[in-house]
mmCIF file of C-alpha atoms in Angstrom:
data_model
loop_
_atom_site.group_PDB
_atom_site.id
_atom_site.type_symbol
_atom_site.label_atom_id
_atom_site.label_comp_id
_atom_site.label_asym_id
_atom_site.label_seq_id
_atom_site.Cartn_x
_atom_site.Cartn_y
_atom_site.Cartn_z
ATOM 1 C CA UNK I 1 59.844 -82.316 -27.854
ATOM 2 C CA UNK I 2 62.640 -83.063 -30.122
ATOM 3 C CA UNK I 3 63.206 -86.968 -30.882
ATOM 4 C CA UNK I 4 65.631 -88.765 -32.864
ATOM 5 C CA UNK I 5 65.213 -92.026 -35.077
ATOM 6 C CA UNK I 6 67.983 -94.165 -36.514
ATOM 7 C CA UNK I 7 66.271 -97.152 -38.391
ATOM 8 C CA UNK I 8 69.225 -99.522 -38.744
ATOM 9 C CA UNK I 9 69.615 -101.288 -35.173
ATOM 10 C CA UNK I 10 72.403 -103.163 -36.990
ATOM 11 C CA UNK I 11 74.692 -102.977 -39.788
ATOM 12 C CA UNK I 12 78.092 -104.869 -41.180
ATOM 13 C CA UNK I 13 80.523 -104.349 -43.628
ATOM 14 C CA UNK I 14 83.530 -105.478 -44.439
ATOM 15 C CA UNK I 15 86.603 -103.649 -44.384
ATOM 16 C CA UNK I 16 87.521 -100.696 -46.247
ATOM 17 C CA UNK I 17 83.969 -100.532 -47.465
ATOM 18 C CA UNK I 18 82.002 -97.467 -46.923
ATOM 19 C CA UNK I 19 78.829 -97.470 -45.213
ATOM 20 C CA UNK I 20 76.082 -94.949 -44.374
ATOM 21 C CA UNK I 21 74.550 -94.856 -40.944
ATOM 22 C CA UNK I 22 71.171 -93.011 -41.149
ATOM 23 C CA UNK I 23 69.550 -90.745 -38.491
ATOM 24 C CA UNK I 24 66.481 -88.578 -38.793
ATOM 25 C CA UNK I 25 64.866 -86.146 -36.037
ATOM 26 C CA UNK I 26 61.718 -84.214 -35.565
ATOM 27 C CA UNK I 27 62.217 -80.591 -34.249
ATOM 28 C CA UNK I 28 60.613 -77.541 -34.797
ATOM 29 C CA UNK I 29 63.408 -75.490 -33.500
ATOM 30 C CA UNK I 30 65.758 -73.508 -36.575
ATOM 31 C CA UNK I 31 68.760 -73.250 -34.804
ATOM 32 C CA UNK I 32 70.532 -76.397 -32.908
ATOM 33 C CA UNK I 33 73.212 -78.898 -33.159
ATOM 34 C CA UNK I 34 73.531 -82.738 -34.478
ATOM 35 C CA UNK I 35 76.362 -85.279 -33.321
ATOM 36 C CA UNK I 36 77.435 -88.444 -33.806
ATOM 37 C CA UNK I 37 79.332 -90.298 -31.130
ATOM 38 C CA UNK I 38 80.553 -93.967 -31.150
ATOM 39 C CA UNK I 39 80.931 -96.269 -28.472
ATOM 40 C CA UNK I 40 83.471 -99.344 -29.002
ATOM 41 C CA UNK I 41 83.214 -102.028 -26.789
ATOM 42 C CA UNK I 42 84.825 -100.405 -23.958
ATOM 43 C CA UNK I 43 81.511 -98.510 -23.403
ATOM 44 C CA UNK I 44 82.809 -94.797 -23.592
ATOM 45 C CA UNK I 45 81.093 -92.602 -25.343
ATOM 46 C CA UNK I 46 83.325 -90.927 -27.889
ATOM 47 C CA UNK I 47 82.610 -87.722 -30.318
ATOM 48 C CA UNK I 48 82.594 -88.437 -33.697
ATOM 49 C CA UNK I 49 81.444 -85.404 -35.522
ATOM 50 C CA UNK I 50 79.274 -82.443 -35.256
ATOM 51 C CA UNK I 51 77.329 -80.170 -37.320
ATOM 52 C CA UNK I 52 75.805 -76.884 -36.791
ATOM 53 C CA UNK I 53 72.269 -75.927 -38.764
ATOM 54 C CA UNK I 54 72.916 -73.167 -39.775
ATOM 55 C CA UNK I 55 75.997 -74.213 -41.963
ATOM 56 C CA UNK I 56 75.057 -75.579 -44.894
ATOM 57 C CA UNK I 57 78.610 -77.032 -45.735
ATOM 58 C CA UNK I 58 78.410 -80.691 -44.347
ATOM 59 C CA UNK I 59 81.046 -81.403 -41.293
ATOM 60 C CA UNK I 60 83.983 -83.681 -42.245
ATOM 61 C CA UNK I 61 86.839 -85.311 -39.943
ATOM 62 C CA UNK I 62 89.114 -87.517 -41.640
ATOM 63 C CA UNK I 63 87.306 -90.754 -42.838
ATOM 64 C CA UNK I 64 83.966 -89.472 -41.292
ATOM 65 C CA UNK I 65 81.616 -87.505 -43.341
ATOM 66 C CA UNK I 66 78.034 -86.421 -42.744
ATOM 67 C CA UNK I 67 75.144 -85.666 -45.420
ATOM 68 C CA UNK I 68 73.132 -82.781 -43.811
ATOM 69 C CA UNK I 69 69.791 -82.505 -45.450
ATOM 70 C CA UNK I 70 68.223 -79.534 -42.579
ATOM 71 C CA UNK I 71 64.797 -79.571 -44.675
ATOM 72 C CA UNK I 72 64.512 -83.157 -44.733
ATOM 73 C CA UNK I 73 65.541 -83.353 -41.149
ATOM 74 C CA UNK I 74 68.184 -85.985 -41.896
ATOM 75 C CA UNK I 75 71.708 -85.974 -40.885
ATOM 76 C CA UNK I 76 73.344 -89.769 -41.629
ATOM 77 C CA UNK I 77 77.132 -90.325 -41.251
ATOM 78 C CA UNK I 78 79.643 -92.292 -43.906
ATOM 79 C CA UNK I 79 82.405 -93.930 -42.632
ATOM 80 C CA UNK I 80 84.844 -94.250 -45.467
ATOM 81 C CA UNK I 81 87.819 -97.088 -46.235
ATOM 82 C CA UNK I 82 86.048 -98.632 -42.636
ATOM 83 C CA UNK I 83 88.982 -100.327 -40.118
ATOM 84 C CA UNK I 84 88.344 -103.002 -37.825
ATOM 85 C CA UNK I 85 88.637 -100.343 -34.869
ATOM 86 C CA UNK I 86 85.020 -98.784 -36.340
ATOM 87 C CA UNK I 87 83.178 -101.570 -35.028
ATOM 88 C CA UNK I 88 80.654 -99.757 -32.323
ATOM 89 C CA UNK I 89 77.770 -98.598 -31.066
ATOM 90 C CA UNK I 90 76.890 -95.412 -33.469
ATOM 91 C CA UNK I 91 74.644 -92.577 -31.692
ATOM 92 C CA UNK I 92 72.917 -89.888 -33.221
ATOM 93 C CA UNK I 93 72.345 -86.871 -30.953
ATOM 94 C CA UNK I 94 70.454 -83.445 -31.105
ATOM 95 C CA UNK I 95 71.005 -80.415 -29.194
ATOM 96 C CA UNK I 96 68.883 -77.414 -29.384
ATOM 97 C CA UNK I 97 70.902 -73.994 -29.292
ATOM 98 C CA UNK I 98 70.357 -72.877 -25.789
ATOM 99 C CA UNK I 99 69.963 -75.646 -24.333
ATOM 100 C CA UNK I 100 72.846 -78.382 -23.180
ATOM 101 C CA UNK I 101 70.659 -81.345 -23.160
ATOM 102 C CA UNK I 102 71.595 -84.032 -25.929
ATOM 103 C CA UNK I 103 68.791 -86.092 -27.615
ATOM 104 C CA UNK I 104 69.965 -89.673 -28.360
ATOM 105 C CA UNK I 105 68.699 -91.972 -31.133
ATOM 106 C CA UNK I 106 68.327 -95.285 -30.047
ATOM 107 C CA UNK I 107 72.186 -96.185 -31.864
ATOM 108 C CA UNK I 108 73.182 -98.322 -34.540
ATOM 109 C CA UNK I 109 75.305 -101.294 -33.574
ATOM 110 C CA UNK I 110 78.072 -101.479 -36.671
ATOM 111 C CA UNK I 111 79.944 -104.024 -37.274
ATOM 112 C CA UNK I 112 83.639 -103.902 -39.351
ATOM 113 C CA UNK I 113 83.976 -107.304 -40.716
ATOM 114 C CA UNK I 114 88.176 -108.607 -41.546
ATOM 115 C CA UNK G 1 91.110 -89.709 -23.608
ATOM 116 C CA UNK G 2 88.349 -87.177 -23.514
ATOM 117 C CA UNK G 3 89.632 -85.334 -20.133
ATOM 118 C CA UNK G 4 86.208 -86.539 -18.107
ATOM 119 C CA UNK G 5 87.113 -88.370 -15.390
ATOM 120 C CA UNK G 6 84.873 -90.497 -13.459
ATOM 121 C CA UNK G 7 84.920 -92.945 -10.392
ATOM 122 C CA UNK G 8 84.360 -95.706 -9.338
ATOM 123 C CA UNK G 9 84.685 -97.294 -12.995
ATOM 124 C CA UNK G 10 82.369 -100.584 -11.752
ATOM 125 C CA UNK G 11 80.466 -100.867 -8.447
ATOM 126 C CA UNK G 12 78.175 -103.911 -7.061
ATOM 127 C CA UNK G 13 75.511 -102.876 -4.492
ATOM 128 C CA UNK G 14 72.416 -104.142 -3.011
ATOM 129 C CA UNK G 15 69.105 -103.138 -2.980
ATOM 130 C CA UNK G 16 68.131 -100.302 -0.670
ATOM 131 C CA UNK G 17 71.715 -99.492 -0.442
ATOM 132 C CA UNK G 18 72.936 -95.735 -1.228
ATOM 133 C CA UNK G 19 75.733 -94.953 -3.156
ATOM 134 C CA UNK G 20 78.055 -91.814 -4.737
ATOM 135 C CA UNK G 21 79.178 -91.611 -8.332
ATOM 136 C CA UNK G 22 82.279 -88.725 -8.236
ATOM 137 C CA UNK G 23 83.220 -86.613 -11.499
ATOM 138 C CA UNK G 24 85.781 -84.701 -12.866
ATOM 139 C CA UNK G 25 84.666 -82.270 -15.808
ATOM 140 C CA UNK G 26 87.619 -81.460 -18.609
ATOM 141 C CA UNK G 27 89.716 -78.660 -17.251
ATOM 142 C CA UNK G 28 88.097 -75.647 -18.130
ATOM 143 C CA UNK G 29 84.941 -76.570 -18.463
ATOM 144 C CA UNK G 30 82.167 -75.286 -16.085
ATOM 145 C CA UNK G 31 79.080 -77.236 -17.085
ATOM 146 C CA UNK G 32 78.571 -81.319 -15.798
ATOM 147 C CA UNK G 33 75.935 -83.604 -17.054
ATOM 148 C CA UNK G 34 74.619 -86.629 -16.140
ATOM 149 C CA UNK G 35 73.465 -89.096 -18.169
ATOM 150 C CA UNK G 36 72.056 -93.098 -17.339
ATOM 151 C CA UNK G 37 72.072 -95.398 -19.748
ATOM 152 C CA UNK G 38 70.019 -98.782 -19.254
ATOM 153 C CA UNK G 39 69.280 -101.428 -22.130
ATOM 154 C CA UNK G 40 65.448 -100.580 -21.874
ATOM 155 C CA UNK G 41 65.738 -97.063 -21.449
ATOM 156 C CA UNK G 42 68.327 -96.162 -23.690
ATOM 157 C CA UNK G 43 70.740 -92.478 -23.333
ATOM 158 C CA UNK G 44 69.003 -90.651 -20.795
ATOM 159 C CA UNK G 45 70.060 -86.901 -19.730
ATOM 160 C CA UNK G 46 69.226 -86.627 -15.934
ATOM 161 C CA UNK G 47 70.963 -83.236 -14.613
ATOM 162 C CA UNK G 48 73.192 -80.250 -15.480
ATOM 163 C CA UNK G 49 75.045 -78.131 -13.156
ATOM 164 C CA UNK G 50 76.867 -75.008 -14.705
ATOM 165 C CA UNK G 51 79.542 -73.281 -12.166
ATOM 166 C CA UNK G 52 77.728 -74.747 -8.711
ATOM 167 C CA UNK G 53 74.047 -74.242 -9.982
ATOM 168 C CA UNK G 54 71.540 -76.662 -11.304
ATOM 169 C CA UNK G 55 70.719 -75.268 -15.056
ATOM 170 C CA UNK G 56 68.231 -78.354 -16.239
ATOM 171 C CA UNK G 57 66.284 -81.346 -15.265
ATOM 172 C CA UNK G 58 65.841 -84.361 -17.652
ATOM 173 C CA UNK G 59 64.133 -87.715 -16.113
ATOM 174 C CA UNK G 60 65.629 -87.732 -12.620
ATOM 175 C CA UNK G 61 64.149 -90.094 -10.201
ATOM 176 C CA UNK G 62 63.756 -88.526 -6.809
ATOM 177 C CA UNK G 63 65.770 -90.953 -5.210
ATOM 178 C CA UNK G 64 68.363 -89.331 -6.714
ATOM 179 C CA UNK G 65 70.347 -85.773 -6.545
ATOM 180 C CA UNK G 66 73.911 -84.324 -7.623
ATOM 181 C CA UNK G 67 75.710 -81.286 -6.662
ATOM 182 C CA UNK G 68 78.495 -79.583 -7.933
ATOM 183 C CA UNK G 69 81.363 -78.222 -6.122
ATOM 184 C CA UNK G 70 83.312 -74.725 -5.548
ATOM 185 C CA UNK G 71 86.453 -77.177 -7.482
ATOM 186 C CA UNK G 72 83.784 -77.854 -10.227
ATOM 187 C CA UNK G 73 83.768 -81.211 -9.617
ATOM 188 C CA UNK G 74 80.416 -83.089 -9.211
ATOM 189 C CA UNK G 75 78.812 -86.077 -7.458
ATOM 190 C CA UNK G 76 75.444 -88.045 -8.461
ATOM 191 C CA UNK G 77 74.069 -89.644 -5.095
ATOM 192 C CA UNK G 78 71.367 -92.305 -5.502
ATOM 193 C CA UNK G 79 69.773 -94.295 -3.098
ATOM 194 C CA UNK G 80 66.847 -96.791 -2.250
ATOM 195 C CA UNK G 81 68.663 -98.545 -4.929
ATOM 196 C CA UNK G 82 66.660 -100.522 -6.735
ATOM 197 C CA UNK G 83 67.003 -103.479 -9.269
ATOM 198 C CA UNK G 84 66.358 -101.600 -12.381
ATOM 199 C CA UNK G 85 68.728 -98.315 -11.161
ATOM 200 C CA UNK G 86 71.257 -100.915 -12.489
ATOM 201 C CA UNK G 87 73.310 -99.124 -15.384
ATOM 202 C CA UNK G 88 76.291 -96.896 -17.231
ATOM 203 C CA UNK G 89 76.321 -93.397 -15.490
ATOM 204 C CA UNK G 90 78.378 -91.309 -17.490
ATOM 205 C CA UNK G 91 79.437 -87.570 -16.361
ATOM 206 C CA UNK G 92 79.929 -84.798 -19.226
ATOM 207 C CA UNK G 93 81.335 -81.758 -19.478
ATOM 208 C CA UNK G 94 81.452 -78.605 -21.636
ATOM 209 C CA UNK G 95 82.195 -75.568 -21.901
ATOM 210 C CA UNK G 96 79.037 -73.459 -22.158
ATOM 211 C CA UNK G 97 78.688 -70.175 -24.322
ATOM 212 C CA UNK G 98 82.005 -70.904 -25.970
ATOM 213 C CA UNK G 99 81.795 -71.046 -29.993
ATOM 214 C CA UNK G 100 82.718 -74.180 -29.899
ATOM 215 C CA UNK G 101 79.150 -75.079 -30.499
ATOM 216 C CA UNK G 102 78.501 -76.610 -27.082
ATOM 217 C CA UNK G 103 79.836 -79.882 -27.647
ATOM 218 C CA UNK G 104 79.788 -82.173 -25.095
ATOM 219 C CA UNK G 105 82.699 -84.379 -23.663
ATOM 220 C CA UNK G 106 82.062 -88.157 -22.091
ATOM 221 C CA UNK G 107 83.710 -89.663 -19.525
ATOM 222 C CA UNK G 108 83.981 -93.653 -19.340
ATOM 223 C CA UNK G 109 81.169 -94.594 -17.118
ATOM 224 C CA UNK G 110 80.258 -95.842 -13.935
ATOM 225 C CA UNK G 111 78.695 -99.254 -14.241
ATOM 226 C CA UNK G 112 76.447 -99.740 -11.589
ATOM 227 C CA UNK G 113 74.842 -102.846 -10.963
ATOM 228 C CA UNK G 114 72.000 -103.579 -8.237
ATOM 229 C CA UNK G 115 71.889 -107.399 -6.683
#
């Protein structure tokens, strides 16, 4: 069974900083999918990012990037120039290809400090 | 807005009582997921559904079952409520075998809570 492990239950920063939210998994699969959603305050659960394996260039959107090492089994997010509206809940997720189940860490409660 | 749409957004029940969480996938999208998520128990994944079929099983309780509809839409039903069925229900959707990479899309919750 696949499991995912993000070691920081808590981080803070303060604004426009850039911090590095780390997530590791154990899988033995070769082919699947890593995400990382945020959830603010108002509890949704909102896609941040998303990376395929089997692309070795690392997935960026705007002031999210992620460092995909696939033999070190590490995928951790940085959240450039970070904005008061970054302050959430941070979940790393797995998905094997062929299957539609997502694999949650346990999250990473950030906080952006003014 | 991530197109999920899910009601009731808060509900108070009591114990033993049974109640229906309702879901709207994305338009387009033929796959719904349920997930619970509790303080001790963290993200869960408890069902999918793909076009009116059941396609996977996470860590459903027996107590409780979901269907989806001809419209695609799809309802969690739980009952024998108990105190620790308290939680955020969220509904998903995707579209499955698209190359989008089988992302998933949230909706904003159903907060249940058990008294």
């Amino acid at each position: 069974a696949q499991t995912v492990t993000q070691s920081q239950p808590e981080m803070s920063v303060q604004e426009a900083e850039t911090v590095t939210l780390s997530c590791t998994y154990d899988t033995s699969e070769s082919n699947y999918y890593l995400f990382w959603y945020k959830q603010p305050p108002s509890r949704q659960m909102i896609l941040v990012i998303r990376q395929e394996a089997y692309k070795q260039q690392n997935a960026t959107e705007n002031r999210f990037s992620v460092n995909f090492q696939k033999a070190a089994k590490s995928f951790s997010l940085k959240i450039s120039d970070s904005q008061l509206g970054d302050t959430a809940m941070y979940f790393c997720a797995f998905m094997k290809q062929g299957a539609q189940k997502l694999v949650f860490g346990q999250g990473t409660r950030l906080t952006i400090n003014p | 807005d991530s197109g999920v749409t899910q009601t009731p957004k808060h509900l108070i029940t009591a114990t033993g009582q049974r109640v229906t969480l309702r879901c709207s996938p994305r338009s387009g999208d033929l796959s719904v997921y349920w997930y619970q998520q509790s303080l001790d128990q963290g993200l869960q994944f408890l069902i999918q559904y793909y076009n009116g079929e059941e396609r996977a099983k996470g860590n459903i309780l027996e107590r409780f079952s979901a269907q989806q509809f001809p419209d695609l839409h799809s309802e969690l039903n739980l009952s024998s409520l108990e105190l620790g069925d308290s939680a955020l229900y969220f509904c998903a959707s995707s579209v499955e075998g698209s190359n989008s990479g089988n992302t998933i899309y949230f909706g904003e919750g159903s907060w249940l809570t058990v008294v």
